[in-house]
Amino acid sequence: MLFHIGSLVDVCAIIYQMIMKLVNFCRLGLQFATLAVFGCLAPQAEAALLVGSFNNDSILRYDDITGEFVDVFVTSGSGGLNGPTGFTIGPDNNLYVLSILNNSVLRYDGQTGEFIDTFVISGSGGLASPQDLVFGPDGNLYVTSTSTAASNSVLRYDGQTGEFIDAFVPPGSGGVLAPFGLSFGPEDGNLYVSSVFTDNVLRYDGSTGEFIDIFATTDTGVFPGGLNFGPDGNLYVANFLADNIARYNGTTGEFIDFFVATGSGGIDGPVKPVFGPDNNLYISSLNTNQVLRYEGQTGAFIDTFIPSGRGGLDGSGFLLFTSMSDLPKNVSIPEPSSGVALFTLGAVLGAGKLKSLRQKA
């Protein structure tokens, strides 16, 4: 009788262990399921908005969905930054920033904003008062050089070393005077340059730099500045003194309309039109220290995306949307696929435990 009672106690102990293991497994499964659910529901950060803060020599970062201030991505004066103008992400995923007051191009880590090096040294190739830059189809860096009669050109630098190659657009070619914005055409691969003091947008051969034509003519004295091709293939130009955005046919250069009307939303000193991930148009209003948002198809004012001075913004300059890969490595963003993968892993492990328990029973 004692033998049978002892056996029964052993069986009860085994059953108790099985129950506790099942309970622990269920808890584990619940944790994984919770991760999966929150991974699916959490908003996914696809991009951030970088804004040049000219007067305090920094690059600020904002949430691309809400416009809330995130952090100072490039700290004031980092690496000698003095008057940030145009900036872009390079083929190496790092950030390249023009420092207009010391005539150079500085490079920063694309994930942390830490200074790496002076990519183009001060005055290299005659660089003077650089305004905008872009990496071309050949992988090299193109920069507008503005302030002196000897410049008035677009200079080209080796995209890997920063060494000066040539004046891709020689001084004064096509009548260019104070070149500001530049962009390679998405369809023809040619280079489009705004000429501030002649109120024109000039077109150059994208392979040779040879002058082709005056692509578009703006109103006299409007100071055409930054330019961009939009999702519709048309060319958008910020008229700095006229406080509007003009739109031109991307193939013929014919004037279409003032996509953003003069003064719309309180715009004062537009720098460069940039289309965001939501296909709406974002414009820095330099003289009001704001970033304004406009409907991407109609140009109607939506809202003040970044209010005046938010995050220390002082002298709202160039804009750049960056992808999720440019976020700091220590920022953890839950992904639905990760949550599901964890839940699946928990289920597989749990199934193995159940199978083992059954075999023991």
CSV table of C-alpha atoms in Angstrom, one decimal:
chain,number,residue,atom,x,y,z
A,1,MET,CA,0.0,0.0,0.0
A,2,LEU,CA,2.8,2.3,0.8
A,3,PHE,CA,4.4,1.5,-2.5
A,4,HIS,CA,1.3,2.5,-4.4
A,5,ILE,CA,1.0,5.7,-2.4
A,6,GLY,CA,4.6,6.6,-3.2
A,7,SER,CA,4.0,5.9,-6.9
A,8,LEU,CA,1.0,8.1,-6.8
A,9,VAL,CA,3.0,10.9,-5.2
A,10,ASP,CA,5.6,10.6,-8.0
A,11,VAL,CA,2.9,10.7,-10.7
A,12,CYS,CA,1.4,13.8,-9.1
A,13,ALA,CA,4.8,15.4,-8.9
A,14,ILE,CA,5.4,14.8,-12.6
A,15,ILE,CA,1.9,16.1,-13.5
A,16,TYR,CA,2.6,19.2,-11.4
A,17,GLN,CA,5.9,19.8,-13.3
A,18,MET,CA,4.1,19.4,-16.6
A,19,ILE,CA,1.4,21.9,-15.6
A,20,MET,CA,4.0,24.5,-14.4
A,21,LYS,CA,6.0,24.1,-17.7
A,22,LEU,CA,2.8,24.6,-19.7
A,23,VAL,CA,2.0,27.8,-17.6
A,24,ASN,CA,5.5,29.2,-18.2
A,25,PHE,CA,5.2,28.4,-21.9
A,26,CYS,CA,1.8,30.2,-22.1
A,27,ARG,CA,3.4,33.2,-20.4
A,28,LEU,CA,6.2,33.2,-22.9
A,29,GLY,CA,3.8,32.9,-25.8
A,30,LEU,CA,1.8,35.8,-24.4
A,31,GLN,CA,4.9,38.0,-24.2
A,32,PHE,CA,5.8,37.1,-27.8
A,33,ALA,CA,2.3,37.8,-28.9
A,34,THR,CA,2.3,41.1,-27.2
A,35,LEU,CA,5.5,42.0,-29.0
A,36,ALA,CA,4.0,41.0,-32.3
A,37,VAL,CA,0.8,43.1,-31.7
A,38,PHE,CA,2.7,46.2,-30.6
A,39,GLY,CA,5.1,45.7,-33.5
A,40,CYS,CA,2.1,45.8,-35.9
A,41,LEU,CA,0.5,48.8,-34.2
A,42,ALA,CA,3.5,51.0,-33.5
A,43,PRO,CA,4.0,53.8,-36.0
A,44,GLN,CA,6.9,53.0,-38.3
A,45,ALA,CA,9.5,55.8,-38.7
A,46,GLU,CA,10.3,55.8,-42.4
A,47,ALA,CA,12.2,59.1,-42.5
A,48,ALA,CA,13.4,62.1,-40.6
A,49,LEU,CA,13.5,65.7,-41.8
A,50,LEU,CA,16.8,67.6,-41.5
A,51,VAL,CA,16.8,71.4,-41.6
A,52,GLY,CA,19.7,73.7,-41.9
A,53,SER,CA,19.8,76.3,-39.1
A,54,PHE,CA,22.0,78.9,-40.7
A,55,ASN,CA,22.4,81.4,-37.9
A,56,ASN,CA,23.6,78.9,-35.3
A,57,ASP,CA,25.7,76.7,-37.7
A,58,SER,CA,23.9,73.4,-37.1
A,59,ILE,CA,21.6,70.8,-38.7
A,60,LEU,CA,18.4,70.0,-36.7
A,61,ARG,CA,16.3,66.9,-37.0
A,62,TYR,CA,12.6,66.6,-36.8
A,63,ASP,CA,10.0,63.9,-37.0
A,64,ASP,CA,8.9,63.6,-40.6
A,65,ILE,CA,5.3,62.9,-39.7
A,66,THR,CA,4.6,65.3,-36.8
A,67,GLY,CA,7.3,68.0,-37.3
A,68,GLU,CA,8.2,67.6,-33.6
A,69,PHE,CA,11.9,68.4,-32.7
A,70,VAL,CA,14.0,65.3,-32.3
A,71,ASP,CA,17.6,66.5,-31.7
A,72,VAL,CA,20.5,68.6,-33.0
A,73,PHE,CA,21.8,66.2,-35.6
A,74,VAL,CA,25.0,68.2,-36.4
A,75,THR,CA,26.0,70.3,-33.4
A,76,SER,CA,26.8,74.0,-33.7
A,77,GLY,CA,30.1,74.6,-35.5
A,78,SER,CA,31.0,70.9,-35.6
A,79,GLY,CA,34.0,70.3,-37.8
A,80,GLY,CA,34.2,74.1,-38.4
A,81,LEU,CA,30.7,74.4,-39.9
A,82,ASN,CA,30.1,78.0,-40.6
A,83,GLY,CA,26.9,78.9,-42.4
A,84,PRO,CA,25.3,75.6,-43.6
A,85,THR,CA,23.7,75.9,-47.0
A,86,GLY,CA,23.0,72.9,-49.2
A,87,PHE,CA,23.4,69.3,-48.0
A,88,THR,CA,22.8,65.8,-49.2
A,89,ILE,CA,23.3,62.1,-48.5
A,90,GLY,CA,26.2,60.7,-50.5
A,91,PRO,CA,26.6,57.2,-52.0
A,92,ASP,CA,28.3,56.2,-48.7
A,93,ASN,CA,25.2,57.1,-46.8
A,94,ASN,CA,27.0,60.0,-45.0
A,95,LEU,CA,25.9,63.6,-44.9
A,96,TYR,CA,27.7,66.2,-47.0
A,97,VAL,CA,27.1,69.8,-45.9
A,98,LEU,CA,28.2,73.1,-47.6
A,99,SER,CA,29.9,75.5,-45.3
A,100,ILE,CA,29.4,78.8,-47.1
A,101,LEU,CA,31.5,81.1,-44.9
A,102,ASN,CA,34.6,79.0,-45.2
A,103,ASN,CA,34.0,77.7,-48.8
A,104,SER,CA,34.2,74.0,-48.1
A,105,VAL,CA,32.2,70.7,-48.0
A,106,LEU,CA,32.1,68.9,-44.7
A,107,ARG,CA,31.2,65.3,-44.2
A,108,TYR,CA,29.3,63.8,-41.2
A,109,ASP,CA,28.3,60.3,-40.2
A,110,GLY,CA,24.9,59.7,-41.7
A,111,GLN,CA,23.7,57.8,-38.6
A,112,THR,CA,25.1,59.8,-35.8
A,113,GLY,CA,25.8,63.3,-37.2
A,114,GLU,CA,29.4,63.1,-35.9
A,115,PHE,CA,32.0,65.0,-37.9
A,116,ILE,CA,34.1,62.8,-40.2
A,117,ASP,CA,36.3,65.1,-42.3
A,118,THR,CA,36.6,68.1,-44.6
A,119,PHE,CA,35.6,66.4,-47.8
A,120,VAL,CA,36.4,69.4,-50.0
A,121,ILE,CA,38.9,71.8,-48.5
A,122,SER,CA,38.4,75.5,-48.4
A,123,GLY,CA,38.5,77.1,-51.8
A,124,SER,CA,39.4,73.9,-53.7
A,125,GLY,CA,39.1,74.6,-57.4
A,126,GLY,CA,38.1,78.2,-56.7
A,127,LEU,CA,35.1,77.3,-54.6
A,128,ALA,CA,33.5,80.5,-53.4
A,129,SER,CA,30.2,80.9,-51.5
A,130,PRO,CA,28.8,77.5,-52.4
A,131,GLN,CA,25.0,77.3,-52.3
A,132,ASP,CA,23.8,73.9,-53.4
A,133,LEU,CA,25.3,70.5,-54.2
A,134,VAL,CA,24.3,67.2,-55.7
A,135,PHE,CA,25.9,63.8,-56.5
A,136,GLY,CA,25.7,63.2,-60.2
A,137,PRO,CA,24.9,60.1,-62.2
A,138,ASP,CA,28.7,59.6,-62.5
A,139,GLY,CA,29.0,59.4,-58.7
A,140,ASN,CA,30.9,62.7,-58.5
A,141,LEU,CA,30.0,65.8,-56.5
A,142,TYR,CA,28.7,68.9,-58.2
A,143,VAL,CA,28.7,72.3,-56.3
A,144,THR,CA,27.5,75.8,-57.3
A,145,SER,CA,30.2,78.4,-56.8
A,146,THR,CA,28.7,81.8,-56.7
A,147,SER,CA,30.3,84.9,-55.3
A,148,THR,CA,33.1,86.0,-57.6
A,149,ALA,CA,33.4,86.7,-61.3
A,150,ALA,CA,36.0,84.0,-61.5
A,151,SER,CA,33.6,81.5,-60.0
A,152,ASN,CA,30.0,81.8,-61.4
A,153,SER,CA,30.4,78.1,-62.2
A,154,VAL,CA,29.5,74.5,-61.2
A,155,LEU,CA,32.6,72.7,-59.9
A,156,ARG,CA,33.0,68.9,-59.9
A,157,TYR,CA,34.8,66.9,-57.3
A,158,ASP,CA,35.7,63.2,-57.1
A,159,GLY,CA,32.9,61.5,-55.3
A,160,GLN,CA,35.2,59.3,-53.2
A,161,THR,CA,38.1,61.5,-52.4
A,162,GLY,CA,36.8,65.1,-52.7
A,163,GLU,CA,39.6,66.0,-55.0
A,164,PHE,CA,38.9,68.8,-57.5
A,165,ILE,CA,38.2,67.5,-61.0
A,166,ASP,CA,37.2,70.5,-63.1
A,167,ALA,CA,34.8,73.3,-63.6
A,168,PHE,CA,32.0,71.3,-65.1
A,169,VAL,CA,30.2,74.5,-66.0
A,170,PRO,CA,32.9,77.0,-66.7
A,171,PRO,CA,32.7,80.5,-65.3
A,172,GLY,CA,29.9,82.5,-67.1
A,173,SER,CA,29.0,79.6,-69.4
A,174,GLY,CA,25.6,80.3,-71.0
A,175,GLY,CA,25.5,83.7,-69.2
A,176,VAL,CA,25.2,82.1,-65.7
A,177,LEU,CA,25.6,84.8,-63.0
A,178,ALA,CA,25.4,83.8,-59.3
A,179,PRO,CA,24.4,80.1,-59.8
A,180,PHE,CA,22.3,78.9,-56.9
A,181,GLY,CA,20.3,75.7,-57.2
A,182,LEU,CA,21.1,72.7,-59.3
A,183,SER,CA,19.5,69.4,-60.2
A,184,PHE,CA,20.0,66.6,-62.7
A,185,GLY,CA,16.9,66.0,-64.9
A,186,PRO,CA,15.3,62.7,-64.1
A,187,GLU,CA,14.4,62.1,-67.8
A,188,ASP,CA,17.2,63.6,-69.8
A,189,GLY,CA,20.1,63.4,-67.3
A,190,ASN,CA,21.0,67.0,-68.1
A,191,LEU,CA,22.1,69.6,-65.4
A,192,TYR,CA,19.7,72.4,-64.5
A,193,VAL,CA,21.1,75.5,-62.8
A,194,SER,CA,19.3,78.6,-61.5
A,195,SER,CA,21.0,81.9,-62.3
A,196,VAL,CA,20.0,84.3,-59.7
A,197,PHE,CA,21.0,87.6,-61.3
A,198,THR,CA,19.7,86.8,-64.8
A,199,ASP,CA,16.4,85.3,-63.6
A,200,ASN,CA,16.9,82.2,-65.6
A,201,VAL,CA,17.1,78.4,-65.3
A,202,LEU,CA,19.9,77.2,-67.6
A,203,ARG,CA,20.4,73.7,-69.0
A,204,TYR,CA,23.7,72.0,-69.6
A,205,ASP,CA,24.7,68.7,-71.1
A,206,GLY,CA,24.8,66.2,-68.2
A,207,SER,CA,27.9,64.4,-69.6
A,208,THR,CA,30.0,67.3,-70.9
A,209,GLY,CA,28.8,70.4,-69.2
A,210,GLU,CA,28.2,72.1,-72.5
A,211,PHE,CA,25.6,74.9,-72.4
A,212,ILE,CA,22.4,73.8,-74.1
A,213,ASP,CA,19.8,76.6,-73.6
A,214,ILE,CA,17.9,78.9,-71.4
A,215,PHE,CA,15.4,76.3,-70.2
A,216,ALA,CA,13.1,78.6,-68.3
A,217,THR,CA,12.8,82.4,-67.7
A,218,THR,CA,11.4,83.8,-64.5
A,219,ASP,CA,10.1,87.3,-63.8
A,220,THR,CA,12.6,90.0,-63.5
A,221,GLY,CA,14.1,90.5,-60.1
A,222,VAL,CA,12.6,87.4,-58.4
A,223,PHE,CA,15.9,85.8,-57.6
A,224,PRO,CA,15.3,82.1,-58.6
A,225,GLY,CA,17.0,80.0,-56.0
A,226,GLY,CA,16.7,76.3,-55.1
A,227,LEU,CA,15.0,74.0,-57.6
A,228,ASN,CA,13.7,70.5,-57.8
A,229,PHE,CA,11.9,68.2,-60.1
A,230,GLY,CA,8.6,67.0,-58.6
A,231,PRO,CA,6.8,63.6,-58.8
A,232,ASP,CA,4.9,64.9,-61.8
A,233,GLY,CA,8.2,65.4,-63.7
A,234,ASN,CA,7.8,69.2,-63.7
A,235,LEU,CA,10.4,71.7,-62.4
A,236,TYR,CA,9.7,73.7,-59.3
A,237,VAL,CA,11.7,76.8,-58.6
A,238,ALA,CA,11.8,78.9,-55.4
A,239,ASN,CA,11.7,82.6,-56.2
A,240,PHE,CA,13.4,84.1,-53.1
A,241,LEU,CA,12.4,87.7,-53.4
A,242,ALA,CA,8.9,87.1,-54.9
A,243,ASP,CA,8.0,84.6,-52.1
A,244,ASN,CA,6.5,82.0,-54.4
A,245,ILE,CA,7.2,78.7,-56.1
A,246,ALA,CA,7.0,78.7,-59.9
A,247,ARG,CA,6.3,75.5,-61.8
A,248,TYR,CA,7.6,74.8,-65.3
A,249,ASN,CA,7.0,72.0,-67.8
A,250,GLY,CA,9.8,69.5,-67.1
A,251,THR,CA,10.3,68.8,-70.8
A,252,THR,CA,9.8,72.1,-72.6
A,253,GLY,CA,10.5,74.6,-69.8
A,254,GLU,CA,7.2,76.4,-70.5
A,255,PHE,CA,5.7,78.3,-67.5
A,256,ILE,CA,2.7,76.4,-66.0
A,257,ASP,CA,1.8,78.4,-62.9
A,258,PHE,CA,2.8,79.7,-59.5
A,259,PHE,CA,2.3,76.5,-57.8
A,260,VAL,CA,2.6,78.2,-54.4
A,261,ALA,CA,1.2,81.7,-54.7
A,262,THR,CA,3.1,84.7,-53.4
A,263,GLY,CA,3.0,84.9,-49.6
A,264,SER,CA,0.8,81.7,-49.3
A,265,GLY,CA,0.9,80.5,-45.7
A,266,GLY,CA,3.1,83.4,-44.7
A,267,ILE,CA,6.1,82.3,-46.8
A,268,ASP,CA,8.9,84.8,-46.7
A,269,GLY,CA,12.2,83.9,-48.4
A,270,PRO,CA,11.7,80.4,-49.7
A,271,VAL,CA,14.9,78.5,-50.1
A,272,LYS,CA,14.3,75.2,-52.0
A,273,PRO,CA,11.1,73.2,-52.6
A,274,VAL,CA,11.3,69.6,-51.4
A,275,PHE,CA,8.7,66.9,-51.8
A,276,GLY,CA,8.3,64.7,-48.8
A,277,PRO,CA,7.5,61.0,-48.4
A,278,ASP,CA,3.8,62.0,-48.2
A,279,ASN,CA,4.2,63.6,-51.7
A,280,ASN,CA,3.4,67.0,-50.2
A,281,LEU,CA,5.7,70.0,-50.7
A,282,TYR,CA,7.8,71.4,-47.9
A,283,ILE,CA,9.5,74.8,-48.0
A,284,SER,CA,11.8,76.6,-45.6
A,285,SER,CA,10.7,80.2,-45.0
A,286,LEU,CA,14.1,81.7,-44.2
A,287,ASN,CA,12.9,85.0,-42.8
A,288,THR,CA,10.3,83.5,-40.5
A,289,ASN,CA,12.3,80.5,-39.3
A,290,GLN,CA,9.6,78.1,-40.3
A,291,VAL,CA,9.0,75.1,-42.5
A,292,LEU,CA,5.7,75.2,-44.3
A,293,ARG,CA,3.8,72.4,-45.9
A,294,TYR,CA,1.7,72.5,-49.1
A,295,GLU,CA,-0.6,70.1,-50.8
A,296,GLY,CA,1.5,68.2,-53.3
A,297,GLN,CA,-1.0,68.3,-56.2
A,298,THR,CA,-2.6,71.7,-55.8
A,299,GLY,CA,-0.1,73.8,-53.9
A,300,ALA,CA,-2.7,74.8,-51.4
A,301,PHE,CA,-1.3,75.7,-48.0
A,302,ILE,CA,-1.7,72.9,-45.4
A,303,ASP,CA,0.0,74.0,-42.2
A,304,THR,CA,3.1,75.3,-40.5
A,305,PHE,CA,4.9,72.0,-40.3
A,306,ILE,CA,7.7,73.4,-38.1
A,307,PRO,CA,6.8,76.6,-36.1
A,308,SER,CA,9.2,79.4,-35.8
A,309,GLY,CA,12.2,78.7,-33.7
A,310,ARG,CA,11.2,75.1,-32.7
A,311,GLY,CA,14.3,73.2,-31.5
A,312,GLY,CA,16.4,76.4,-31.8
A,313,LEU,CA,15.8,76.8,-35.5
A,314,ASP,CA,17.3,80.1,-36.5
A,315,GLY,CA,17.6,80.9,-40.2
A,316,SER,CA,15.6,78.1,-41.7
A,317,GLY,CA,17.6,76.9,-44.7
A,318,PHE,CA,17.8,73.8,-46.8
A,319,LEU,CA,15.7,70.7,-46.2
A,320,LEU,CA,16.4,67.0,-46.6
A,321,PHE,CA,14.3,63.9,-45.9
A,322,THR,CA,16.5,61.0,-44.8
A,323,SER,CA,15.6,57.3,-44.8
A,324,MET,CA,15.2,55.0,-41.7
A,325,SER,CA,18.8,53.7,-42.3
A,326,ASP,CA,20.1,57.1,-41.4
A,327,LEU,CA,18.7,57.0,-37.8
A,328,PRO,CA,21.2,56.4,-35.0
A,329,LYS,CA,22.0,52.8,-34.3
A,330,ASN,CA,20.8,53.1,-30.7
A,331,VAL,CA,17.2,54.0,-31.7
A,332,SER,CA,15.1,50.9,-31.4
A,333,ILE,CA,12.1,50.8,-33.8
A,334,PRO,CA,9.8,47.8,-33.6
A,335,GLU,CA,9.0,46.2,-36.9
A,336,PRO,CA,5.9,44.0,-37.5
A,337,SER,CA,8.1,41.3,-39.1
A,338,SER,CA,10.3,41.1,-36.0
A,339,GLY,CA,7.4,40.7,-33.7
A,340,VAL,CA,5.9,38.0,-35.8
A,341,ALA,CA,9.3,36.3,-36.1
A,342,LEU,CA,9.6,36.3,-32.3
A,343,PHE,CA,6.1,34.9,-31.9
A,344,THR,CA,6.8,32.2,-34.4
A,345,LEU,CA,10.1,31.3,-32.7
A,346,GLY,CA,8.2,31.1,-29.3
A,347,ALA,CA,5.6,28.9,-30.9
A,348,VAL,CA,8.2,26.5,-32.4
A,349,LEU,CA,10.1,26.3,-29.1
A,350,GLY,CA,6.8,25.7,-27.3
A,351,ALA,CA,5.7,23.0,-29.6
A,352,GLY,CA,9.0,21.2,-28.9
A,353,LYS,CA,8.4,21.5,-25.2
A,354,LEU,CA,4.9,20.1,-25.5
A,355,LYS,CA,6.1,17.2,-27.6
A,356,SER,CA,8.7,16.4,-24.9
A,357,LEU,CA,6.2,16.5,-22.1
A,358,ARG,CA,3.8,14.2,-23.9
A,359,GLN,CA,6.6,11.7,-24.4
A,360,LYS,CA,7.4,11.8,-20.7
A,361,ALA,CA,3.8,11.4,-19.8
